[in-house]
């Protein structure tokens, strides 16, 4: 029987986890999976194992406490787990094996209005913090506004990273992670009384599996960007730059009002 994989939302961590063992475990698990992803699929990420393995746990905590990021984890359900999957299930997140992740960043100014676009070459988490975009911002008829809630508008998101552990690929886990992220965006559209959301993602032009996955969900290629990946030569501290080309893919979804 194929393994049962359940997608769960990670609870947002406090700014500094202090001595909270639960927050430290979640941050450590996330860091381990992220490093595993960078080691297993180096060609899929703008970052690299050599760089991120030097970072302390505080960098992971910063990602997981970012109020503009929603993180989802695919976990391998225990064979005796018969109850329905539950989000925010900290016990399951603590006890089960993590086999995939996705990060939804936003909402921000829409890409057409923001002077600080998310680019393939930089860490989108850092860009979001550096630009200080407010999570209240939505686009209304071409104008950015902080007045909330708007009657209509488009919330703008970016998917920062997707990874599925090789042993459970091609079983619908990547699709389930993207569906979870997009459904979170949809929930926020309802909460903020907006009417639609747009979501972008960067993907290397040769990454056929990811491109097909995104197309299947409804993303379309809207641009192409050459970027320089900064990395470190394995086993050395020598920095090097690799030139890569990414597609910018985009999806826009109008959300039907619940009223
Ligand atoms: C891309 C990735 C996330 C897909 O995860 P997955 O769990 O295998 O994907 P799914 O099983 O949900 O597949 C959904 C659809 O994606 C497409 N797809 C997935 N893997 C594919 C492959 N190897 N070749 C072609 N199409 C593929 C198919 O259209 C598939 O639908 P189908 O099964 O009905 O044909 C996974 O391969 C991965 O982690 N790759 C390394 C990291 C990476 O590239 N991340 C993206 C960075 S932008």
XYZ file of N, CA and C and ligand atoms in Angstrom:
825
model
N 0.846 -1.193 0.000
C 0.000 0.000 0.000
C 0.895 1.261 0.000
N 0.573 2.272 -0.855
C 1.409 3.478 -0.849
C 1.320 4.200 0.492
N 2.382 4.877 0.914
C 2.340 5.574 2.202
C 1.322 6.708 2.177
N 0.705 6.963 3.340
C -0.255 8.063 3.417
C 0.482 9.338 3.806
N 0.403 10.306 2.914
C 1.064 11.579 3.195
C -0.007 12.621 3.495
N 0.198 13.366 4.577
C -0.759 14.387 4.982
C -0.048 15.738 4.996
N -0.692 16.750 4.400
C -0.105 18.091 4.412
C -0.639 18.859 5.620
N 0.273 19.421 6.403
C -0.115 20.140 7.629
C 0.523 21.525 7.614
N -0.218 22.479 8.163
C 0.349 23.833 8.265
C 1.228 23.920 9.510
N 2.392 24.498 9.335
C 3.267 24.711 10.501
C 2.730 25.895 11.290
N 2.618 25.775 12.599
C 2.228 26.951 13.374
C 3.323 28.009 13.265
N 2.940 29.286 13.291
C 3.957 30.341 13.225
C 4.762 30.342 14.523
N 6.063 30.327 14.409
C 6.909 30.295 15.605
C 6.994 31.683 16.221
N 7.202 31.754 17.548
C 7.452 33.055 18.155
C 8.778 33.601 17.635
N 8.948 34.937 17.691
C 10.157 35.587 17.165
C 11.445 34.946 17.643
N 11.541 34.765 18.951
C 12.699 34.058 19.487
C 12.160 32.838 20.223
N 12.500 31.611 19.802
C 11.894 30.442 20.427
C 12.337 30.244 21.872
N 13.396 30.998 22.288
C 13.877 30.875 23.661
C 14.159 29.422 23.980
N 13.583 28.979 25.084
C 13.829 27.597 25.499
C 12.645 26.703 25.149
N 11.690 27.211 24.356
C 10.490 26.432 24.023
C 10.887 25.189 23.219
N 10.814 23.985 23.839
C 11.311 22.793 23.147
C 10.519 22.474 21.893
N 9.222 22.774 21.915
C 8.399 22.460 20.754
C 8.818 23.320 19.559
N 9.037 24.619 19.794
C 9.446 25.514 18.707
C 10.828 25.126 18.195
N 11.697 24.743 19.109
C 13.053 24.358 18.685
C 13.009 23.080 17.846
N 12.145 22.123 18.239
C 12.025 20.886 17.451
C 11.506 21.187 16.052
N 10.467 22.034 15.955
C 9.911 22.344 14.635
C 10.954 23.047 13.761
N 11.674 24.000 14.355
C 12.691 24.724 13.583
C 13.811 23.779 13.150
N 14.191 22.869 14.030
C 15.273 21.923 13.696
C 14.824 20.970 12.581
N 13.592 20.462 12.697
C 13.067 19.577 11.643
C 13.038 20.295 10.299
N 12.604 21.559 10.338
C 12.498 22.319 9.089
C 13.884 22.524 8.476
N 14.819 22.901 9.335
C 16.195 23.128 8.843
C 16.763 21.836 8.241
N 16.529 20.705 8.930
C 17.039 19.424 8.426
C 16.451 19.098 7.050
N 15.119 19.305 6.904
C 14.479 18.974 5.630
C 14.953 19.927 4.533
N 15.091 21.191 4.882
C 15.562 22.187 3.910
C 16.982 21.822 3.430
N 17.853 21.440 4.364
C 19.220 21.060 3.969
C 19.197 19.775 3.142
N 18.306 18.860 3.510
C 18.150 17.622 2.731
C 17.725 17.968 1.300
N 16.788 18.921 1.178
C 16.306 19.326 -0.147
C 17.442 19.948 -0.963
N 18.233 20.794 -0.328
C 19.329 21.460 -1.043
C 20.405 20.459 -1.475
N 20.558 19.397 -0.668
C 21.554 18.378 -0.993
C 21.028 17.436 -2.071
N 19.721 17.090 -1.964
C 19.139 16.120 -2.898
C 18.835 16.731 -4.261
N 18.394 17.985 -4.262
C 17.958 18.620 -5.517
C 18.632 19.982 -5.677
N 19.973 20.007 -5.723
C 20.673 21.299 -5.764
C 20.293 22.140 -6.973
N 19.896 21.442 -8.049
C 19.588 22.175 -9.281
C 18.251 22.902 -9.205
N 17.476 22.631 -8.163
C 16.116 23.190 -8.115
C 16.022 24.478 -7.315
N 17.072 24.839 -6.604
C 16.984 25.980 -5.692
C 17.998 27.059 -6.037
N 17.627 28.308 -5.759
C 18.557 29.418 -5.989
C 19.627 29.455 -4.899
N 19.307 28.852 -3.748
C 20.266 28.794 -2.649
C 21.070 27.497 -2.756
N 21.983 27.271 -1.814
C 22.765 26.034 -1.898
C 23.021 25.445 -0.509
N 23.267 24.140 -0.484
C 23.566 23.436 0.777
C 24.811 24.045 1.427
N 25.824 24.322 0.609
C 27.094 24.812 1.151
C 26.884 26.128 1.905
N 25.993 26.954 1.417
C 25.737 28.232 2.086
C 24.827 28.044 3.300
N 23.697 27.357 3.121
C 22.715 27.300 4.225
C 23.168 26.407 5.380
N 24.059 25.443 5.103
C 24.521 24.593 6.201
C 25.399 25.402 7.171
N 25.855 26.571 6.738
C 26.643 27.434 7.635
C 25.752 28.279 8.542
N 24.486 28.369 8.209
C 23.587 29.242 8.966
C 23.157 28.590 10.274
N 22.966 29.422 11.282
C 22.458 28.918 12.560
C 20.944 28.753 12.532
N 20.413 28.159 13.595
C 18.975 27.897 13.673
C 18.169 29.204 13.685
N 18.811 30.303 14.100
C 18.087 31.585 14.150
C 17.554 31.995 12.784
N 18.274 31.634 11.696
C 17.798 31.989 10.349
C 16.523 31.215 10.026
N 16.478 29.956 10.464
C 15.266 29.156 10.229
C 14.113 29.723 11.041
N 14.403 30.072 12.295
C 13.352 30.637 13.154
C 12.804 31.922 12.527
N 13.694 32.731 11.949
C 13.241 33.977 11.308
C 12.265 33.664 10.173
N 12.565 32.619 9.398
C 11.647 32.234 8.317
C 10.302 31.770 8.864
N 10.388 30.965 9.915
C 9.152 30.344 10.411
C 8.343 31.285 11.306
N 8.930 32.421 11.673
C 8.162 33.381 12.480
C 7.717 34.573 11.630
N 8.099 34.569 10.362
C 7.730 35.664 9.461
C 6.205 35.749 9.331
N 5.600 36.877 9.730
C 4.134 36.958 9.673
C 3.585 36.942 8.253
N 4.458 37.137 7.269
C 3.977 37.116 5.890
C 4.269 35.800 5.192
N 4.559 34.760 5.963
C 4.830 33.469 5.333
C 3.965 32.388 5.962
N 3.389 31.533 5.132
C 2.671 30.347 5.622
C 3.452 29.133 5.123
N 3.820 28.277 6.060
C 4.620 27.096 5.711
C 3.774 25.839 5.866
N 3.864 24.964 4.875
C 3.144 23.688 4.932
C 4.150 22.550 4.795
N 3.880 21.499 5.573
C 4.774 20.347 5.588
C 3.981 19.104 5.203
N 4.562 18.274 4.324
C 3.960 16.969 4.032
C 4.565 15.975 5.008
N 3.702 15.292 5.760
C 4.208 14.313 6.731
C 3.731 12.918 6.345
N 4.548 11.946 6.671
C 4.183 10.545 6.433
C 3.333 10.096 7.610
N 2.057 9.808 7.338
C 1.159 9.418 8.430
C 1.533 8.030 8.942
N 1.379 7.838 10.255
C 1.615 6.508 10.823
C 0.554 5.552 10.282
N 0.918 4.284 10.176
C -0.016 3.324 9.581
C -1.311 3.222 10.378
N -1.270 3.517 11.696
C -2.479 3.387 12.514
C -3.253 4.707 12.612
N -2.825 5.715 11.846
C -3.510 7.010 11.957
C -4.795 6.983 11.139
N -5.907 6.824 11.799
C -7.165 6.687 11.078
C -7.971 7.977 11.080
N -7.620 8.917 11.986
C -8.438 10.134 12.052
C -8.169 11.027 10.852
N -9.110 11.936 10.582
C -8.954 12.839 9.450
C -7.741 13.736 9.676
N -7.066 14.101 8.583
C -5.918 14.977 8.729
C -6.332 16.311 9.347
N -5.538 16.807 10.273
C -5.858 18.094 10.900
C -4.698 19.054 10.701
N -5.068 20.319 10.377
C -4.024 21.323 10.274
C -3.553 21.697 11.670
N -2.400 22.343 11.732
C -1.856 22.807 13.004
C -1.741 21.689 14.018
N -1.551 20.488 13.549
C -1.488 19.363 14.474
C -0.038 19.222 14.937
N 0.269 19.914 16.033
C 1.659 19.958 16.479
C 2.184 18.594 16.879
N 1.297 17.769 17.452
C 1.760 16.446 17.882
C 2.227 15.640 16.673
N 1.417 15.675 15.604
C 1.792 14.923 14.405
C 3.067 15.494 13.798
N 3.184 16.814 13.793
C 4.389 17.424 13.233
C 5.629 17.041 14.024
N 5.429 16.820 15.316
C 6.576 16.453 16.158
C 6.960 14.990 15.964
N 5.942 14.134 15.679
C 6.227 12.697 15.719
C 6.409 12.064 14.335
N 5.901 12.698 13.296
C 5.936 12.039 11.985
C 7.105 12.521 11.129
N 7.424 11.696 10.150
C 8.532 12.044 9.255
C 8.104 13.127 8.271
N 8.951 14.119 8.089
C 8.638 15.204 7.152
C 9.198 14.841 5.772
N 8.325 14.915 4.742
C 8.764 14.491 3.412
C 8.526 15.549 2.329
N 8.145 16.740 2.728
C 7.978 17.787 1.710
C 7.620 19.107 2.350
N 7.870 20.189 1.625
C 7.482 21.503 2.156
C 7.142 22.467 1.039
N 6.402 23.495 1.430
C 6.113 24.612 0.529
C 5.980 25.852 1.398
N 6.388 27.007 0.859
C 6.232 28.272 1.583
C 5.440 29.239 0.713
N 4.374 29.774 1.280
C 3.575 30.792 0.594
C 3.905 32.137 1.221
N 4.388 33.074 0.425
C 4.778 34.387 0.937
C 3.782 35.434 0.479
N 3.314 36.238 1.414
C 2.401 37.306 1.033
C 1.285 37.443 2.046
N 0.301 38.303 1.778
C 0.204 39.097 0.546
C 1.103 40.324 0.580
N 1.538 40.723 -0.611
C 2.356 41.923 -0.760
C 1.686 42.804 -1.798
N 2.358 43.917 -2.081
C 1.955 44.689 -3.248
C 2.004 43.770 -4.452
N 1.133 43.976 -5.406
C 1.217 43.131 -6.595
C 2.529 43.440 -7.305
N 3.026 42.479 -8.076
C 4.346 42.633 -8.679
C 4.408 43.828 -9.607
N 3.273 44.192 -10.228
C 3.293 45.304 -11.164
C 3.430 46.641 -10.435
N 3.053 46.697 -9.160
C 3.095 47.968 -8.444
C 4.278 48.086 -7.505
N 4.853 46.959 -7.146
C 5.959 47.008 -6.207
C 7.248 47.307 -6.939
N 8.023 48.282 -6.430
C 9.312 48.550 -7.061
C 10.289 47.450 -6.670
N 10.007 46.770 -5.556
C 10.900 45.712 -5.094
C 10.300 44.363 -5.455
N 10.484 43.973 -6.702
C 9.931 42.693 -7.145
C 10.692 41.546 -6.520
N 10.005 40.435 -6.334
C 10.701 39.228 -5.910
C 11.452 38.722 -7.131
N 12.745 38.447 -6.984
C 13.490 37.977 -8.145
C 14.062 36.602 -7.872
N 14.374 35.893 -8.941
C 14.863 34.521 -8.808
C 16.206 34.460 -8.104
N 16.933 35.570 -8.103
C 18.302 35.518 -7.613
C 18.435 35.666 -6.109
N 17.397 36.115 -5.440
C 17.542 36.398 -4.021
C 16.565 35.591 -3.182
N 16.910 35.501 -1.918
C 16.035 34.830 -0.973
C 14.757 35.645 -0.830
N 13.607 35.114 -1.262
C 12.374 35.906 -1.218
C 11.967 36.295 0.197
N 12.389 35.491 1.196
C 12.065 35.832 2.588
C 12.795 37.118 2.968
N 14.076 37.180 2.595
C 14.878 38.349 2.923
C 14.343 39.567 2.192
N 13.959 39.373 0.928
C 13.444 40.491 0.159
C 12.178 41.058 0.799
N 11.347 40.134 1.276
C 10.091 40.571 1.869
C 10.356 41.376 3.135
N 11.327 40.910 3.956
C 11.638 41.640 5.179
C 12.304 42.974 4.848
N 13.195 42.963 3.838
C 13.929 44.178 3.510
C 13.002 45.265 2.984
N 11.995 44.876 2.200
C 11.113 45.883 1.625
C 10.059 46.324 2.623
N 9.870 45.551 3.674
C 8.922 45.933 4.713
C 7.496 46.020 4.221
N 7.150 45.224 3.228
C 5.789 45.289 2.707
C 4.807 44.837 3.770
N 3.746 45.558 3.897
C 2.783 45.271 4.952
C 1.870 44.115 4.556
N 1.518 43.300 5.530
C 0.605 42.208 5.195
C -0.826 42.705 5.073
N -1.019 44.009 5.240
C -2.350 44.563 5.018
C -2.534 45.034 3.581
N -1.435 45.075 2.840
C -1.522 45.674 1.524
C -2.258 44.802 0.537
N -3.149 45.390 -0.190
C -3.798 44.680 -1.280
C -3.848 45.626 -2.467
N -4.091 45.062 -3.620
C -4.183 45.902 -4.813
C -5.650 46.143 -5.108
N -6.018 47.382 -5.273
C -7.391 47.666 -5.662
C -7.362 48.528 -6.908
N -7.911 48.025 -7.960
C -7.956 48.704 -9.264
C -6.659 49.455 -9.556
N -5.556 48.739 -9.465
C -4.280 49.315 -9.847
C -3.667 50.231 -8.803
N -4.236 50.310 -7.624
C -3.656 51.193 -6.600
C -3.384 50.420 -5.337
N -2.184 50.613 -4.791
C -1.867 49.946 -3.530
C -2.478 50.738 -2.393
N -3.031 50.050 -1.433
C -3.633 50.747 -0.318
C -3.425 49.968 0.968
N -3.367 50.672 2.082
C -3.274 49.978 3.356
C -4.617 49.988 4.079
N -5.609 50.643 3.511
C -6.896 50.688 4.191
C -7.582 49.339 4.073
N -7.916 48.762 5.180
C -8.451 47.414 5.219
C -9.807 47.440 5.888
N -10.799 46.691 5.567
C -10.773 45.782 4.438
C -11.293 46.455 3.170
N -10.709 46.143 2.009
C -11.212 46.691 0.767
C -12.448 45.930 0.323
N -13.234 46.510 -0.501
C -14.422 45.815 -1.016
C -14.042 44.850 -2.127
N -13.017 45.213 -2.852
C -12.565 44.295 -3.889
C -11.073 44.479 -3.993
N -10.419 43.566 -4.633
C -8.975 43.707 -4.767
C -8.331 42.375 -5.030
N -7.093 42.468 -5.356
C -6.328 41.260 -5.653
C -5.155 41.156 -4.689
N -5.098 40.082 -3.953
C -3.963 39.838 -3.063
C -2.846 39.178 -3.879
N -1.616 39.515 -3.562
C -0.499 39.041 -4.356
C 0.445 38.166 -3.522
N 0.761 37.004 -4.036
C 1.572 36.020 -3.293
C 2.726 35.522 -4.156
N 3.686 34.914 -3.476
C 4.789 34.266 -4.178
C 5.053 32.930 -3.474
N 5.222 31.889 -4.263
C 5.599 30.608 -3.657
C 7.124 30.554 -3.633
N 7.660 30.413 -2.395
C 9.100 30.558 -2.208
C 9.888 29.283 -2.414
N 9.305 28.153 -2.144
C 10.072 26.917 -2.232
C 9.118 25.731 -2.203
N 9.370 24.750 -3.044
C 8.588 23.501 -3.024
C 9.575 22.347 -3.103
N 9.352 21.348 -2.284
C 10.223 20.170 -2.338
C 9.443 18.952 -1.874
N 9.665 17.835 -2.585
C 9.108 16.544 -2.155
C 10.260 15.542 -2.124
N 10.361 14.848 -1.021
C 11.402 13.828 -0.840
C 11.311 12.795 -1.984
N 12.438 12.467 -2.638
C 12.404 11.593 -3.815
C 11.628 10.290 -3.624
N 11.673 9.680 -2.429
C 11.023 8.376 -2.248
C 9.491 8.451 -2.302
N 8.922 9.659 -2.197
C 7.443 9.749 -2.279
C 6.999 10.639 -3.448
N 7.889 10.846 -4.398
C 7.497 11.656 -5.558
C 6.543 10.898 -6.470
N 5.898 11.640 -7.336
C 4.958 11.112 -8.338
C 3.779 10.395 -7.695
N 3.409 10.836 -6.510
C 2.252 10.240 -5.830
C 1.276 11.330 -5.409
N 1.411 12.523 -5.995
C 0.451 13.586 -5.713
C 0.810 14.490 -4.541
N 2.010 14.319 -3.961
C 2.366 15.125 -2.783
C 2.636 16.583 -3.188
N 3.368 16.768 -4.301
C 3.641 18.138 -4.760
C 2.340 18.878 -5.021
N 1.416 18.205 -5.657
C 0.110 18.806 -5.951
C -0.622 19.164 -4.649
N -0.570 18.261 -3.680
C -1.255 18.503 -2.401
C -0.639 19.711 -1.676
N 0.682 19.862 -1.774
C 1.338 21.012 -1.129
C 0.893 22.317 -1.790
N 0.856 22.319 -3.127
C 0.442 23.550 -3.819
C -1.027 23.854 -3.533
N -1.859 22.818 -3.529
C -3.285 23.042 -3.221
C -3.444 23.649 -1.830
N -2.644 23.175 -0.868
C -2.739 23.706 0.503
C -2.350 25.185 0.518
N -1.285 25.532 -0.208
C -0.833 26.932 -0.237
C -1.878 27.821 -0.901
N -2.422 27.351 -2.026
C -3.400 28.185 -2.738
C -4.705 28.287 -1.965
N -5.016 27.246 -1.225
C -6.249 27.318 -0.446
C -6.092 28.287 0.733
N -4.861 28.415 1.260
C -4.587 29.429 2.282
C -4.757 30.833 1.682
N -4.246 31.026 0.461
C -4.403 32.334 -0.197
C -5.896 32.645 -0.367
N -6.656 31.626 -0.734
C -8.106 31.807 -0.935
C -8.790 32.194 0.383
N -8.380 31.544 1.462
C -8.944 31.873 2.777
C -8.661 33.338 3.112
N -7.441 33.774 2.821
C -7.085 35.167 3.136
C -7.860 36.155 2.264
N -8.158 35.759 1.035
C -8.998 36.612 0.176
C -10.356 36.821 0.839
N -10.926 35.722 1.364
C -12.224 35.839 2.061
C -12.090 36.723 3.292
N -11.073 36.453 4.104
C -10.903 37.191 5.361
C -10.738 38.688 5.130
N -10.045 39.045 4.046
C -9.771 40.460 3.793
C -10.778 41.077 2.848
N -11.819 40.315 2.558
C -12.888 40.795 1.680
C -12.332 41.291 0.343
N -11.315 40.617 -0.143
C -10.806 40.880 -1.485
C -11.580 39.983 -2.452
N -11.223 40.006 -3.726
C -12.006 39.228 -4.682
C -11.169 38.214 -5.460
N -9.852 38.354 -5.377
C -9.004 37.456 -6.181
C -7.601 37.447 -5.605
N -6.824 36.478 -6.039
C -5.395 36.529 -5.713
C -4.586 36.152 -6.928
N -3.351 36.661 -6.941
C -2.410 36.239 -7.970
C -1.211 35.642 -7.248
N -0.593 34.671 -7.881
C 0.524 33.993 -7.229
C 1.607 33.755 -8.277
N 2.849 34.064 -7.910
C 3.954 33.842 -8.836
C 4.906 32.790 -8.270
N 5.721 32.246 -9.147
C 6.731 31.273 -8.739
C 7.862 31.305 -9.762
N 9.095 31.153 -9.306
C 10.223 31.042 -10.229
C 10.607 29.579 -10.358
N 10.887 29.165 -11.579
C 11.311 27.778 -11.772
C 12.349 27.740 -12.875
N 13.417 27.006 -12.644
C 14.460 26.926 -13.660
C 13.890 26.341 -14.953
N 14.350 26.877 -16.069
C 13.735 26.524 -17.362
C 13.870 25.034 -17.690
N 14.856 24.354 -17.077
C 15.040 22.921 -17.394
C 14.316 22.007 -16.404
N 13.608 22.582 -15.435
C 12.962 21.758 -14.399
C 11.569 21.309 -14.864
N 11.575 20.319 -15.776
C 10.321 19.898 -16.409
C 9.272 19.415 -15.417
N 9.718 18.647 -14.403
C 8.746 18.095 -13.441
C 7.996 19.223 -12.747
N 8.746 20.229 -12.284
C 8.101 21.335 -11.564
C 7.244 22.171 -12.513
N 7.748 22.419 -13.719
C 6.976 23.234 -14.678
C 5.639 22.549 -14.966
N 5.684 21.229 -15.193
C 4.425 20.508 -15.483
C 3.484 20.531 -14.300
N 4.050 20.379 -13.119
C 3.219 20.435 -11.906
C 2.509 21.791 -11.821
N 3.255 22.869 -12.000
C 2.650 24.203 -11.883
C 1.620 24.440 -12.998
N 1.949 23.945 -14.207
C 0.980 24.114 -15.302
C -0.306 23.364 -15.000
N -0.161 22.206 -14.403
C -1.333 21.384 -14.092
C -2.279 22.131 -13.140
N -1.698 22.904 -12.230
C -2.510 23.645 -11.257
C -3.090 24.906 -11.890
N -2.502 25.365 -13.012
C -3.048 26.554 -13.669
C -2.049 27.694 -13.846
N -0.794 27.491 -13.416
C 0.216 28.534 -13.615
C 0.601 28.587 -15.098
N 0.943 29.816 -15.545
C 1.422 29.986 -16.919
C 2.739 30.745 -16.904
N 3.578 30.472 -17.882
C 4.842 31.207 -17.991
C 4.542 32.624 -18.461
N 5.051 33.625 -17.693
C 4.815 35.019 -18.090
C 6.129 35.772 -18.307
N 7.248 35.142 -18.029
C 8.518 35.828 -18.235
C 9.684 34.901 -17.999
N 10.862 35.422 -18.258
C 12.077 34.629 -18.109
C 13.149 35.531 -17.520
N 13.983 35.000 -16.661
C 14.980 35.838 -15.980
C 16.292 35.072 -15.847
N 17.373 35.693 -16.268
C 18.699 35.101 -16.040
C 19.179 35.602 -14.687
N 19.664 34.701 -13.858
C 20.125 35.136 -12.540
C 21.411 34.416 -12.168
N 22.110 35.039 -11.223
C 23.392 34.474 -10.792
C 23.185 33.786 -9.453
N 23.465 32.502 -9.404
C 23.356 31.784 -8.133
C 24.715 31.836 -7.439
N 24.662 32.366 -6.214
C 25.889 32.465 -5.416
C 26.017 31.172 -4.621
N 27.128 30.510 -4.735
C 27.304 29.289 -3.949
C 28.771 29.182 -3.526
N 29.071 28.073 -2.895
C 30.441 27.843 -2.439
C 30.868 26.499 -3.001
N 32.067 26.416 -3.538
C 32.534 25.154 -4.091
C 32.570 24.101 -2.984
N 32.004 22.886 -3.225
C 31.957 21.870 -2.181
C 33.336 21.615 -1.581
N 33.383 21.528 -0.246
C 34.626 21.213 0.446
C 35.590 22.391 0.563
N 35.183 23.559 0.073
C 36.057 24.729 0.173
C 35.245 25.913 0.682
N 35.926 27.027 0.908
C 35.184 28.229 1.278
C 35.161 29.190 0.092
N 35.576 28.670 -1.052
C 35.680 29.494 -2.251
C 34.314 29.780 -2.847
N 33.989 31.059 -2.958
C 32.668 31.371 -3.494
C 32.689 31.337 -5.023
N 31.592 30.929 -5.599
C 31.511 30.916 -7.061
C 30.105 31.275 -7.482
N 29.976 31.690 -8.722
C 28.680 32.142 -9.221
C 28.294 31.279 -10.418
N 27.062 30.786 -10.390
C 26.581 29.976 -11.505
C 25.447 30.746 -12.172
N 25.498 30.880 -13.476
C 24.420 31.592 -14.169
C 23.297 30.627 -14.509
N 22.080 31.017 -14.153
C 20.932 30.146 -14.421
C 19.790 30.957 -15.014
N 18.849 30.248 -15.620
C 17.697 30.936 -16.226
C 16.418 30.364 -15.628
N 15.558 31.255 -15.159
C 14.300 30.813 -14.545
C 13.115 31.393 -15.301
N 12.043 30.607 -15.375
C 10.768 31.144 -15.832
C 10.088 31.797 -14.640
N 9.375 32.883 -14.899
C 8.435 33.409 -13.914
C 7.074 32.880 -14.340
N 6.431 32.128 -13.452
C 5.099 31.585 -13.761
C 4.081 32.272 -12.857
N 2.872 32.380 -13.360
C 1.859 33.128 -12.607
C 0.488 32.475 -12.738
N -0.261 32.592 -11.678
C -1.645 32.105 -11.679
C -2.507 33.198 -11.063
N -3.659 33.448 -11.657
C -4.611 34.395 -11.054
C -5.903 33.634 -10.827
N -6.457 33.778 -9.625
C -7.690 33.053 -9.327
C -8.713 34.008 -8.703
N -9.853 34.076 -9.341
C -10.949 34.877 -8.785
C -11.651 34.001 -7.759
N -11.935 34.572 -6.599
C -12.528 33.784 -5.514
C -13.980 34.184 -5.349
N -14.837 33.184 -5.385
C -16.270 33.453 -5.265
C -16.578 33.808 -3.819
N -17.317 34.888 -3.636
C -17.652 35.346 -2.291
C -18.443 34.283 -1.543
N -18.192 34.172 -0.213
C -18.901 33.161 0.588
C -20.278 33.645 1.017
N -20.502 34.975 0.806
C -21.788 35.502 1.268
C -22.925 34.996 0.422
C 8.631 19.060 -8.619
C 8.206 18.181 -7.433
C 7.858 19.093 -6.255
C 6.962 17.375 -7.850
O 6.504 16.668 -6.703
P 5.634 15.333 -6.843
O 5.079 15.010 -5.518
O 6.423 14.291 -7.508
O 4.478 15.830 -7.834
P 3.034 15.171 -8.026
O 3.102 13.709 -7.838
O 2.053 15.911 -7.189
O 2.766 15.458 -9.561
C 1.783 16.357 -10.021
C 2.001 16.588 -11.505
O 3.292 17.153 -11.732
C 3.850 16.636 -12.958
N 5.083 15.879 -12.641
C 5.542 15.556 -11.403
N 6.710 14.902 -11.516
C 6.986 14.822 -12.829
C 8.071 14.285 -13.576
N 9.113 13.692 -12.984
N 8.041 14.410 -14.921
C 7.011 15.011 -15.545
N 5.945 15.542 -14.891
C 5.941 15.448 -13.553
C 2.800 15.720 -13.546
O 2.022 16.508 -14.429
C 2.001 15.324 -12.335
O 0.674 15.007 -12.636
P 0.279 13.483 -13.056
O 0.814 12.612 -11.957
O -1.207 13.534 -13.102
O 0.935 13.244 -14.362
C 9.327 17.164 -7.046
O 9.731 16.488 -8.197
C 10.530 17.813 -6.393
O 10.571 18.024 -5.187
N 11.555 18.125 -7.205
C 12.807 18.701 -6.657
C 12.597 20.092 -6.100
C 12.013 21.014 -7.136
O 12.278 20.920 -8.331
N 11.209 21.984 -6.660
C 10.634 22.991 -7.477
C 11.478 24.204 -7.392
S 10.752 25.541 -8.337
